[in-house]
Amino acid sequence: GNRLLVYDTSDGTLLQPLKGHKDTVYCVAYAKDGKRFASGSADKSVIIWTSKLEGILKYTHNDAIQCVSYNPITHQLASCSSSDFGLWSPEQKSVSKHKSSSKIICCSWTNDGQYLALGMFNGIISIRNKNGEEKVKIERPGGSLSPIWSICWNPSSRWESFWMNRENEDAEDVIVNRYFQEIPSTLKSAVYSSQGSEAEEEEPEEEDNSPRDDNLEERNDILAVADWGQKISFYQLSGKQIGKDRALNFDPCCISYFTKGEYILLGGSDKQVSLFTKDGVRLGTVGEQNSWVWTCQVKPDSNYVVVGCQDGTISFYQLIFSTVHGLYKDRYAYRDSMTDVIVQHLITEQKVRIKCKELVKKIAIYRNRLAIQLPEKILIYELYSEDSSDMHYRVKEKIIKKFECNLLVVCANHIILCQEKRLQCLSFSGVKEREWQMESLIRYIKVIGGPPGREGLLVGLKNGQILKIFVDNLFAIILLKQATAVRCLDMSASRKKLAVVDENDTCLVYDIDTKELLFQEPNANSVAWNTQCEDMLCFSGGGYLNIKASTFPVHRQKLQGFVVGYNGSKIFCLHVFSISAVEVPQVTGGTCPLSALARRTRSGKPGPLLVFSNKGKGGGRTRMKSLGDGEELVLRKYMFLFVVLPQDFLGSGDPKETKMLITKQADWARNIKEPKAAVEMYISAGEHVKAIEICGDHGWVDMLIDIARKLDKAEREPLLLCATYLKKLDSPGYAAETYLKMGDLKSLVQLHVETQRWDEAFALGEKHPEFKDDIYVPYAQWLAENDRFEEAQKAFHKAGRQREAVQVLEQLTNNAVAESRFNDAAYYYWMLSMQCLDIAQDPAQKDMMLGKFHHFQRLAELYHGYHAIHRHTEDPFSVHRPETLFNISRFLLHSLPKDTPLGISKVKILFTLAKQSKALGAYRLARHAYDKLRGLYIPARFQKSIELGTLTIRAKPFHDSEELVPLCYRCSTNNPLLNNLGNVCINCRQPFIFSASSYDVLHLVEFYLGEGITDEEAISLIDLEVPRPKQDNRQQEIANSSSQILRLVETKDSMGDEDPFTAKLSFEQGGSEFVPVVVSRLVLRSMSRRDVLIKRWPPPLRWQYFRSLLPDASITMCPSCFQMFHSEDYELLVLQHGCCPYCRRCKDDPGP
């Protein structure tokens, strides 16, 4: 069209259409600073707009504008038409124009803004300087048969050396061992590919800071050219072609580089946008369209792509590039530039690059093996030598076959493919040797070593099962089974312990032999055992690196990323796309001298004892003799030196004195601000309370829980103090562990309630019902404080607080009515009625509660129906059919008591009744409704419509359409639309039963059980299913937990013997009292269960029984609220809302 449309990319909304052109707009281009953009049109004009969407300049050419482009440096605008091109700059008012030998289709400026490339219809590329003078002319082989449809300069000017090195490379892919596959990353709808070449050592690139030279031969600008000879080619600024043409097999219409020049987008007649490498290797499809793609652009400095098509659609994609890598001990391999593999030695920092010509899909590395999966093959590399620092790889085998797998693992002589639940073992020649089928999806797999050809694999499944598989054994060994899915796992060096990270980010450590859970730690996303130390492991998560040695507390330090390996004192961590080695000291700075001194002390001979005390940087020496009675004096002096524990010198001293001395030394350490040493001494002296107080005051959670775990459960005072401090320090999990150890369940409940850990509290309440009140009452109050009143009411009810539950419901109901939310009011009234019915089981309150139950049930029915009337009169559109609104208004008019419930308007009911009656042909009823409205106060907005309706109804006949007259299914009497008796038959007084959605009268008759017949006996009699040979009415009931559905299908032989129930429908004519239908055991036995619907009310109410009298319709009854519906209406409403429209019971919830 001739308008320029400006969209917001965040949500796709149209900000503003810009008018200015008189014919179709062909092109648009933004300046690099985003302050201006230009548009060119078939009306031969160019308009320059500001970022505020205001036009500031317009100039014309002699022909239609084909393309426009802004100079990235000077913001000079180039506009090209069929016969010439113009250059406009903000500094000059005029536009300098230059003739062209052919139609210009596309144009592009170099990065420094010195040169402009023009692509022409005759297959020529003309490179001009910024003054318009031609410097280079490139002729494509196809000539006029290969129009240059799109060109683009690479934003990065440093690819020349890369191109020169790639020309004759024939390398395959490279991989790294420990299988560590894809951290989330994939194109929205894209797949990539790659090829290979020989590995070569990668040297660091030097920055080129030399100034740009005017000599074109020395410039590094790369021009990508897409022509309709279905080829893409690359040229230097000098006009020299780089490499060979690459075939596309479609007509390209647009080409665009990513901001850093590493990828190319290409779209055209193949109706899709494809991603290519910077050297023209296709990686995959970004998005498929329904018509030709005419333009595609990349958002600057991001991975967002916008695509425009022939059919007018604009698509916006985000590209996410994945990390494909692998690790084995100190060798790490990862994918680079999508088609290369780099192997890095983490110790020596050496790197080797394996360049490929296809997409690298998977990488795996193990010992001296490296496997790389490409789209159509798998390449296996090996090291040239056994040297641990050797980085020269050579191709060992090629498996020329396409594989689809989630995970890839390489062993000494085999390739392991993971395909969802299946593992396949292939030889290096591609022959499948073995296959294992798992019970669940495979989430993690790792090679744990072994002899060549007999390696072991560790496999973690989604169902929590962990298995060990040997490559040469068909049977998997189940190590253990846990309740949660496996995310990461590792086995200790001696293969006696197993560390697992589950889907709840918890690190669990098991003893493999006993299957015992040794310990667990929270906030973990990956875990690794130390390959040299049996009892050391590390795990990462939450921005921290955690190191645990044996049973000691966890040491934590800040670190971003994932732990992928732990070898000696080095921990390997992966962060985004890079891996780093973190040095972790195995001892503290003061451990070595103290350890040496302790050894010297223990090995010293009886007699003179030398003790050294270091003061600052200098040292001093004190000689003391420990002979006979002098031992006490030595200890007193040494206590103040505070170097080693005094018990080292006690020999056979008195234990009480030993405890006293240690306590004094701890007091002294506390006074000189050495709290950690004081804690250790207090623990040694058995003064746990003092140790706990110090830990609590300093916030040392790890030490507190360590003390609590070592204490005996009989020591209640220190345990209670521990739990109190842990609760204050926001460690409810450890506090709960301490309370459990004490057996103090009440304090545990209070802890869960105070910390709002409701799930744990509920689980405890299920096991110990005596705490139900302590849990649900605070929970209900918390819900009410957070405006979750419906859940609060249920919680009060569950806690046995009926009064509070009713109060919450009454408040909700009053609010709903006041806010005109009548559908909610109906729901709350129904809940109130069921609450009253529950309370009515108490004999003392039975009569009063049953009265309230029936009252609230009636109000719920009224508000449920009135909701549709209110929405019809307030909203501009109605979702209900006229027949439904007509039935609802009649139902309400006959059901309303003398005192109209709060919020219900008789004016709206009568207005709706009059309007729908007139539309459906019930003119007599409409006239009655208009007459009634004359006696009511009418809002101003209804007055005109009512006055007009009152006049026009006089022109209609004074009768009602017979199609609208309701029929009584008991006595077959046609009832008037306006019934003075209400919703009952005027002849037999039988109450009508209405559908809760359409409010039609249902073909049901309620019957009562004869004297002495219980509900259980009645059910057993009806369930006998006595066959009736001459009755061919086929009836079908589908009963399940979500609904009770009655279906009746009439056949041609529907006239059988007389039904005993039909005889019971007769009554004495002329009577004014209602005579209910009472059935005997004989009649019950004649009934079919498929004909009967039962409202199974809880005590103290009796069940209600209904018999269907028509075989041509089906009825559904909600098993929760016992409301009746036409089956089709009920199924549609449940499909729309996901629940019963009356009581909001979800379809999957079990019945009452």
JSON list of C-alpha atoms in Angstrom, two decimals, residues 972-1143:
[
{"chain": "A", "resi": 972, "resn": "SER", "atom": "CA", "xyz": [-49.89, -33.47, 29.93]},
{"chain": "A", "resi": 973, "resn": "THR", "atom": "CA", "xyz": [-51.63, -30.14, 30.66]},
{"chain": "A", "resi": 974, "resn": "ASN", "atom": "CA", "xyz": [-50.63, -27.02, 28.75]},
{"chain": "A", "resi": 975, "resn": "ASN", "atom": "CA", "xyz": [-49.89, -24.34, 31.32]},
{"chain": "A", "resi": 976, "resn": "PRO", "atom": "CA", "xyz": [-50.26, -20.61, 30.72]},
{"chain": "A", "resi": 977, "resn": "LEU", "atom": "CA", "xyz": [-47.13, -18.51, 30.40]},
{"chain": "A", "resi": 978, "resn": "LEU", "atom": "CA", "xyz": [-48.30, -16.39, 33.33]},
{"chain": "A", "resi": 979, "resn": "ASN", "atom": "CA", "xyz": [-49.06, -18.80, 36.16]},
{"chain": "A", "resi": 980, "resn": "ASN", "atom": "CA", "xyz": [-50.59, -17.44, 39.38]},
{"chain": "A", "resi": 981, "resn": "LEU", "atom": "CA", "xyz": [-49.53, -20.61, 41.24]},
{"chain": "A", "resi": 982, "resn": "GLY", "atom": "CA", "xyz": [-45.84, -20.14, 40.38]},
{"chain": "A", "resi": 983, "resn": "ASN", "atom": "CA", "xyz": [-43.60, -22.82, 38.94]},
{"chain": "A", "resi": 984, "resn": "VAL", "atom": "CA", "xyz": [-46.12, -25.68, 39.35]},
{"chain": "A", "resi": 985, "resn": "CYS", "atom": "CA", "xyz": [-48.74, -27.22, 37.13]},
{"chain": "A", "resi": 986, "resn": "ILE", "atom": "CA", "xyz": [-52.12, -25.53, 37.34]},
{"chain": "A", "resi": 987, "resn": "ASN", "atom": "CA", "xyz": [-53.86, -28.93, 37.08]},
{"chain": "A", "resi": 988, "resn": "CYS", "atom": "CA", "xyz": [-51.89, -31.49, 39.14]},
{"chain": "A", "resi": 989, "resn": "ARG", "atom": "CA", "xyz": [-49.77, -29.03, 41.18]},
{"chain": "A", "resi": 990, "resn": "GLN", "atom": "CA", "xyz": [-46.66, -31.03, 40.22]},
{"chain": "A", "resi": 991, "resn": "PRO", "atom": "CA", "xyz": [-43.56, -28.74, 40.62]},
{"chain": "A", "resi": 992, "resn": "PHE", "atom": "CA", "xyz": [-41.69, -28.09, 37.38]},
{"chain": "A", "resi": 993, "resn": "ILE", "atom": "CA", "xyz": [-38.04, -29.09, 37.19]},
{"chain": "A", "resi": 994, "resn": "PHE", "atom": "CA", "xyz": [-35.95, -26.59, 35.23]},
{"chain": "A", "resi": 995, "resn": "SER", "atom": "CA", "xyz": [-32.65, -26.88, 33.39]},
{"chain": "A", "resi": 996, "resn": "ALA", "atom": "CA", "xyz": [-30.06, -24.76, 35.21]},
{"chain": "A", "resi": 997, "resn": "SER", "atom": "CA", "xyz": [-28.72, -23.39, 31.91]},
{"chain": "A", "resi": 998, "resn": "SER", "atom": "CA", "xyz": [-31.60, -22.94, 29.43]},
{"chain": "A", "resi": 999, "resn": "TYR", "atom": "CA", "xyz": [-34.38, -22.98, 32.10]},
{"chain": "A", "resi": 1000, "resn": "ASP", "atom": "CA", "xyz": [-36.55, -25.22, 29.95]},
{"chain": "A", "resi": 1001, "resn": "VAL", "atom": "CA", "xyz": [-38.99, -27.50, 31.81]},
{"chain": "A", "resi": 1002, "resn": "LEU", "atom": "CA", "xyz": [-37.32, -30.92, 31.93]},
{"chain": "A", "resi": 1003, "resn": "HIS", "atom": "CA", "xyz": [-39.16, -34.17, 31.23]},
{"chain": "A", "resi": 1004, "resn": "LEU", "atom": "CA", "xyz": [-38.75, -35.38, 34.81]},
{"chain": "A", "resi": 1005, "resn": "VAL", "atom": "CA", "xyz": [-41.28, -36.26, 37.51]},
{"chain": "A", "resi": 1006, "resn": "GLU", "atom": "CA", "xyz": [-40.25, -36.55, 41.14]},
{"chain": "A", "resi": 1007, "resn": "PHE", "atom": "CA", "xyz": [-41.52, -39.60, 43.03]},
{"chain": "A", "resi": 1008, "resn": "TYR", "atom": "CA", "xyz": [-41.35, -40.66, 46.63]},
{"chain": "A", "resi": 1009, "resn": "LEU", "atom": "CA", "xyz": [-40.71, -44.03, 48.25]},
{"chain": "A", "resi": 1010, "resn": "GLY", "atom": "CA", "xyz": [-43.52, -45.96, 49.85]},
{"chain": "A", "resi": 1011, "resn": "GLU", "atom": "CA", "xyz": [-43.66, -46.41, 53.59]},
{"chain": "A", "resi": 1012, "resn": "GLY", "atom": "CA", "xyz": [-40.93, -48.59, 55.03]},
{"chain": "A", "resi": 1013, "resn": "ILE", "atom": "CA", "xyz": [-38.69, -48.44, 51.92]},
{"chain": "A", "resi": 1014, "resn": "THR", "atom": "CA", "xyz": [-35.20, -47.18, 52.64]},
{"chain": "A", "resi": 1015, "resn": "ASP", "atom": "CA", "xyz": [-32.88, -45.49, 50.14]},
{"chain": "A", "resi": 1016, "resn": "GLU", "atom": "CA", "xyz": [-30.58, -48.51, 50.08]},
{"chain": "A", "resi": 1017, "resn": "GLU", "atom": "CA", "xyz": [-33.47, -50.89, 49.42]},
{"chain": "A", "resi": 1018, "resn": "ALA", "atom": "CA", "xyz": [-34.83, -48.63, 46.67]},
{"chain": "A", "resi": 1019, "resn": "ILE", "atom": "CA", "xyz": [-31.45, -48.57, 44.95]},
{"chain": "A", "resi": 1020, "resn": "SER", "atom": "CA", "xyz": [-31.17, -52.33, 45.14]},
{"chain": "A", "resi": 1021, "resn": "LEU", "atom": "CA", "xyz": [-34.67, -52.75, 43.66]},
{"chain": "A", "resi": 1022, "resn": "ILE", "atom": "CA", "xyz": [-34.01, -50.31, 40.83]},
{"chain": "A", "resi": 1023, "resn": "ASP", "atom": "CA", "xyz": [-30.65, -51.86, 40.09]},
{"chain": "A", "resi": 1024, "resn": "LEU", "atom": "CA", "xyz": [-32.28, -55.26, 39.44]},
{"chain": "A", "resi": 1025, "resn": "GLU", "atom": "CA", "xyz": [-32.76, -54.11, 35.84]},
{"chain": "A", "resi": 1026, "resn": "VAL", "atom": "CA", "xyz": [-35.81, -56.32, 35.14]},
{"chain": "A", "resi": 1027, "resn": "PRO", "atom": "CA", "xyz": [-36.07, -56.69, 31.36]},
{"chain": "A", "resi": 1028, "resn": "ARG", "atom": "CA", "xyz": [-39.27, -55.62, 29.57]},
{"chain": "A", "resi": 1029, "resn": "PRO", "atom": "CA", "xyz": [-39.68, -57.76, 26.46]},
{"chain": "A", "resi": 1030, "resn": "LYS", "atom": "CA", "xyz": [-42.01, -55.49, 24.53]},
{"chain": "A", "resi": 1031, "resn": "GLN", "atom": "CA", "xyz": [-40.38, -52.21, 25.49]},
{"chain": "A", "resi": 1032, "resn": "ASP", "atom": "CA", "xyz": [-37.78, -51.28, 22.89]},
{"chain": "A", "resi": 1033, "resn": "ASN", "atom": "CA", "xyz": [-37.00, -47.87, 24.24]},
{"chain": "A", "resi": 1034, "resn": "ARG", "atom": "CA", "xyz": [-33.24, -48.04, 24.53]},
{"chain": "A", "resi": 1035, "resn": "GLN", "atom": "CA", "xyz": [-32.00, -45.97, 27.37]},
{"chain": "A", "resi": 1036, "resn": "GLN", "atom": "CA", "xyz": [-28.43, -45.37, 28.32]},
{"chain": "A", "resi": 1037, "resn": "GLU", "atom": "CA", "xyz": [-26.99, -43.72, 31.39]},
{"chain": "A", "resi": 1038, "resn": "ILE", "atom": "CA", "xyz": [-23.35, -42.75, 31.66]},
{"chain": "A", "resi": 1039, "resn": "ALA", "atom": "CA", "xyz": [-22.37, -42.25, 35.29]},
{"chain": "A", "resi": 1040, "resn": "ASN", "atom": "CA", "xyz": [-18.94, -41.17, 36.28]},
{"chain": "A", "resi": 1041, "resn": "SER", "atom": "CA", "xyz": [-17.26, -39.03, 38.85]},
{"chain": "A", "resi": 1042, "resn": "SER", "atom": "CA", "xyz": [-17.93, -35.79, 37.02]},
{"chain": "A", "resi": 1043, "resn": "SER", "atom": "CA", "xyz": [-21.56, -36.15, 35.95]},
{"chain": "A", "resi": 1044, "resn": "GLN", "atom": "CA", "xyz": [-24.61, -38.38, 35.77]},
{"chain": "A", "resi": 1045, "resn": "ILE", "atom": "CA", "xyz": [-25.99, -38.48, 32.21]},
{"chain": "A", "resi": 1046, "resn": "LEU", "atom": "CA", "xyz": [-29.28, -40.00, 31.08]},
{"chain": "A", "resi": 1047, "resn": "ARG", "atom": "CA", "xyz": [-29.71, -40.83, 27.38]},
{"chain": "A", "resi": 1048, "resn": "LEU", "atom": "CA", "xyz": [-32.91, -42.22, 25.87]},
{"chain": "A", "resi": 1049, "resn": "VAL", "atom": "CA", "xyz": [-33.24, -43.34, 22.26]},
{"chain": "A", "resi": 1050, "resn": "GLU", "atom": "CA", "xyz": [-36.67, -44.16, 20.89]},
{"chain": "A", "resi": 1051, "resn": "THR", "atom": "CA", "xyz": [-37.08, -47.05, 18.47]},
{"chain": "A", "resi": 1052, "resn": "LYS", "atom": "CA", "xyz": [-39.90, -47.83, 16.14]},
{"chain": "A", "resi": 1053, "resn": "ASP", "atom": "CA", "xyz": [-41.45, -50.35, 18.57]},
{"chain": "A", "resi": 1054, "resn": "SER", "atom": "CA", "xyz": [-41.80, -47.91, 21.43]},
{"chain": "A", "resi": 1055, "resn": "MET", "atom": "CA", "xyz": [-45.31, -48.93, 22.48]},
{"chain": "A", "resi": 1056, "resn": "GLY", "atom": "CA", "xyz": [-44.93, -51.78, 24.95]},
{"chain": "A", "resi": 1057, "resn": "ASP", "atom": "CA", "xyz": [-46.89, -52.96, 27.92]},
{"chain": "A", "resi": 1058, "resn": "GLU", "atom": "CA", "xyz": [-48.17, -50.32, 30.27]},
{"chain": "A", "resi": 1059, "resn": "ASP", "atom": "CA", "xyz": [-45.54, -49.06, 32.69]},
{"chain": "A", "resi": 1060, "resn": "PRO", "atom": "CA", "xyz": [-46.55, -49.45, 36.39]},
{"chain": "A", "resi": 1061, "resn": "PHE", "atom": "CA", "xyz": [-45.03, -46.05, 37.06]},
{"chain": "A", "resi": 1062, "resn": "THR", "atom": "CA", "xyz": [-47.33, -44.42, 34.51]},
{"chain": "A", "resi": 1063, "resn": "ALA", "atom": "CA", "xyz": [-50.30, -45.68, 36.44]},
{"chain": "A", "resi": 1064, "resn": "LYS", "atom": "CA", "xyz": [-48.99, -43.95, 39.55]},
{"chain": "A", "resi": 1065, "resn": "LEU", "atom": "CA", "xyz": [-49.04, -40.60, 37.74]},
{"chain": "A", "resi": 1066, "resn": "SER", "atom": "CA", "xyz": [-52.84, -40.49, 37.85]},
{"chain": "A", "resi": 1067, "resn": "PHE", "atom": "CA", "xyz": [-54.51, -38.36, 40.50]},
{"chain": "A", "resi": 1068, "resn": "GLU", "atom": "CA", "xyz": [-57.98, -37.23, 41.53]},
{"chain": "A", "resi": 1069, "resn": "GLN", "atom": "CA", "xyz": [-59.14, -34.42, 39.24]},
{"chain": "A", "resi": 1070, "resn": "GLY", "atom": "CA", "xyz": [-60.37, -31.17, 40.76]},
{"chain": "A", "resi": 1071, "resn": "GLY", "atom": "CA", "xyz": [-58.32, -31.34, 43.94]},
{"chain": "A", "resi": 1072, "resn": "SER", "atom": "CA", "xyz": [-56.44, -28.25, 45.09]},
{"chain": "A", "resi": 1073, "resn": "GLU", "atom": "CA", "xyz": [-53.76, -30.09, 47.03]},
{"chain": "A", "resi": 1074, "resn": "PHE", "atom": "CA", "xyz": [-50.63, -31.55, 45.51]},
{"chain": "A", "resi": 1075, "resn": "VAL", "atom": "CA", "xyz": [-50.67, -35.35, 45.47]},
{"chain": "A", "resi": 1076, "resn": "PRO", "atom": "CA", "xyz": [-47.11, -36.68, 45.20]},
{"chain": "A", "resi": 1077, "resn": "VAL", "atom": "CA", "xyz": [-46.21, -39.78, 43.21]},
{"chain": "A", "resi": 1078, "resn": "VAL", "atom": "CA", "xyz": [-45.54, -42.57, 45.74]},
{"chain": "A", "resi": 1079, "resn": "VAL", "atom": "CA", "xyz": [-44.15, -45.85, 44.44]},
{"chain": "A", "resi": 1080, "resn": "SER", "atom": "CA", "xyz": [-44.12, -49.30, 45.98]},
{"chain": "A", "resi": 1081, "resn": "ARG", "atom": "CA", "xyz": [-41.48, -52.01, 45.82]},
{"chain": "A", "resi": 1082, "resn": "LEU", "atom": "CA", "xyz": [-43.26, -53.51, 42.79]},
{"chain": "A", "resi": 1083, "resn": "VAL", "atom": "CA", "xyz": [-43.03, -50.24, 40.87]},
{"chain": "A", "resi": 1084, "resn": "LEU", "atom": "CA", "xyz": [-39.40, -49.76, 41.86]},
{"chain": "A", "resi": 1085, "resn": "ARG", "atom": "CA", "xyz": [-38.59, -53.24, 40.66]},
{"chain": "A", "resi": 1086, "resn": "SER", "atom": "CA", "xyz": [-40.16, -52.41, 37.27]},
{"chain": "A", "resi": 1087, "resn": "MET", "atom": "CA", "xyz": [-37.97, -49.35, 36.80]},
{"chain": "A", "resi": 1088, "resn": "SER", "atom": "CA", "xyz": [-34.68, -49.32, 34.95]},
{"chain": "A", "resi": 1089, "resn": "ARG", "atom": "CA", "xyz": [-31.72, -47.64, 36.61]},
{"chain": "A", "resi": 1090, "resn": "ARG", "atom": "CA", "xyz": [-31.08, -45.88, 33.35]},
{"chain": "A", "resi": 1091, "resn": "ASP", "atom": "CA", "xyz": [-34.43, -44.06, 33.66]},
{"chain": "A", "resi": 1092, "resn": "VAL", "atom": "CA", "xyz": [-33.87, -42.68, 37.14]},
{"chain": "A", "resi": 1093, "resn": "LEU", "atom": "CA", "xyz": [-31.84, -39.70, 38.44]},
{"chain": "A", "resi": 1094, "resn": "ILE", "atom": "CA", "xyz": [-31.15, -39.51, 42.16]},
{"chain": "A", "resi": 1095, "resn": "LYS", "atom": "CA", "xyz": [-30.13, -36.53, 44.27]},
{"chain": "A", "resi": 1096, "resn": "ARG", "atom": "CA", "xyz": [-28.06, -38.23, 46.99]},
{"chain": "A", "resi": 1097, "resn": "TRP", "atom": "CA", "xyz": [-28.26, -35.59, 49.70]},
{"chain": "A", "resi": 1098, "resn": "PRO", "atom": "CA", "xyz": [-26.16, -36.13, 52.83]},
{"chain": "A", "resi": 1099, "resn": "PRO", "atom": "CA", "xyz": [-27.96, -36.67, 56.15]},
{"chain": "A", "resi": 1100, "resn": "PRO", "atom": "CA", "xyz": [-30.25, -35.51, 57.62]},
{"chain": "A", "resi": 1101, "resn": "LEU", "atom": "CA", "xyz": [-31.95, -35.03, 54.22]},
{"chain": "A", "resi": 1102, "resn": "ARG", "atom": "CA", "xyz": [-33.56, -37.91, 52.34]},
{"chain": "A", "resi": 1103, "resn": "TRP", "atom": "CA", "xyz": [-32.60, -38.69, 48.79]},
{"chain": "A", "resi": 1104, "resn": "GLN", "atom": "CA", "xyz": [-34.76, -37.34, 45.92]},
{"chain": "A", "resi": 1105, "resn": "TYR", "atom": "CA", "xyz": [-35.81, -39.57, 43.01]},
{"chain": "A", "resi": 1106, "resn": "PHE", "atom": "CA", "xyz": [-36.76, -38.45, 39.51]},
{"chain": "A", "resi": 1107, "resn": "ARG", "atom": "CA", "xyz": [-38.09, -40.49, 36.60]},
{"chain": "A", "resi": 1108, "resn": "SER", "atom": "CA", "xyz": [-37.61, -39.47, 32.97]},
{"chain": "A", "resi": 1109, "resn": "LEU", "atom": "CA", "xyz": [-40.79, -39.58, 30.86]},
{"chain": "A", "resi": 1110, "resn": "LEU", "atom": "CA", "xyz": [-39.40, -38.79, 27.39]},
{"chain": "A", "resi": 1111, "resn": "PRO", "atom": "CA", "xyz": [-37.17, -41.14, 25.43]},
{"chain": "A", "resi": 1112, "resn": "ASP", "atom": "CA", "xyz": [-35.81, -38.58, 22.97]},
{"chain": "A", "resi": 1113, "resn": "ALA", "atom": "CA", "xyz": [-33.52, -36.43, 25.11]},
{"chain": "A", "resi": 1114, "resn": "SER", "atom": "CA", "xyz": [-30.66, -36.86, 27.54]},
{"chain": "A", "resi": 1115, "resn": "ILE", "atom": "CA", "xyz": [-30.24, -35.16, 30.90]},
{"chain": "A", "resi": 1116, "resn": "THR", "atom": "CA", "xyz": [-27.12, -34.60, 32.99]},
{"chain": "A", "resi": 1117, "resn": "MET", "atom": "CA", "xyz": [-27.11, -34.00, 36.73]},
{"chain": "A", "resi": 1118, "resn": "CYS", "atom": "CA", "xyz": [-24.08, -32.50, 38.48]},
{"chain": "A", "resi": 1119, "resn": "PRO", "atom": "CA", "xyz": [-23.11, -34.88, 41.29]},
{"chain": "A", "resi": 1120, "resn": "SER", "atom": "CA", "xyz": [-22.10, -31.97, 43.53]},
{"chain": "A", "resi": 1121, "resn": "CYS", "atom": "CA", "xyz": [-24.91, -29.40, 43.41]},
{"chain": "A", "resi": 1122, "resn": "PHE", "atom": "CA", "xyz": [-27.55, -31.82, 41.91]},
{"chain": "A", "resi": 1123, "resn": "GLN", "atom": "CA", "xyz": [-28.65, -29.25, 39.32]},
{"chain": "A", "resi": 1124, "resn": "MET", "atom": "CA", "xyz": [-30.15, -30.68, 36.10]},
{"chain": "A", "resi": 1125, "resn": "PHE", "atom": "CA", "xyz": [-29.06, -29.76, 32.57]},
{"chain": "A", "resi": 1126, "resn": "HIS", "atom": "CA", "xyz": [-29.65, -30.82, 29.02]},
{"chain": "A", "resi": 1127, "resn": "SER", "atom": "CA", "xyz": [-26.60, -32.96, 28.34]},
{"chain": "A", "resi": 1128, "resn": "GLU", "atom": "CA", "xyz": [-25.43, -30.98, 25.32]},
{"chain": "A", "resi": 1129, "resn": "ASP", "atom": "CA", "xyz": [-25.69, -27.70, 27.23]},
{"chain": "A", "resi": 1130, "resn": "TYR", "atom": "CA", "xyz": [-23.79, -29.12, 30.21]},
{"chain": "A", "resi": 1131, "resn": "GLU", "atom": "CA", "xyz": [-20.97, -30.53, 28.10]},
{"chain": "A", "resi": 1132, "resn": "LEU", "atom": "CA", "xyz": [-20.58, -27.21, 26.28]},
{"chain": "A", "resi": 1133, "resn": "LEU", "atom": "CA", "xyz": [-20.54, -25.19, 29.51]},
{"chain": "A", "resi": 1134, "resn": "VAL", "atom": "CA", "xyz": [-18.02, -27.50, 31.16]},
{"chain": "A", "resi": 1135, "resn": "LEU", "atom": "CA", "xyz": [-15.86, -27.29, 28.04]},
{"chain": "A", "resi": 1136, "resn": "GLN", "atom": "CA", "xyz": [-16.02, -23.47, 28.16]},
{"chain": "A", "resi": 1137, "resn": "HIS", "atom": "CA", "xyz": [-15.46, -22.96, 31.88]},
{"chain": "A", "resi": 1138, "resn": "GLY", "atom": "CA", "xyz": [-13.74, -26.19, 32.91]},
{"chain": "A", "resi": 1139, "resn": "CYS", "atom": "CA", "xyz": [-16.24, -26.71, 35.69]},
{"chain": "A", "resi": 1140, "resn": "CYS", "atom": "CA", "xyz": [-19.95, -26.93, 36.55]},
{"chain": "A", "resi": 1141, "resn": "PRO", "atom": "CA", "xyz": [-21.51, -23.49, 35.83]},
{"chain": "A", "resi": 1142, "resn": "TYR", "atom": "CA", "xyz": [-23.51, -23.65, 39.08]},
{"chain": "A", "resi": 1143, "resn": "CYS", "atom": "CA", "xyz": [-21.22, -25.04, 41.81]}
]
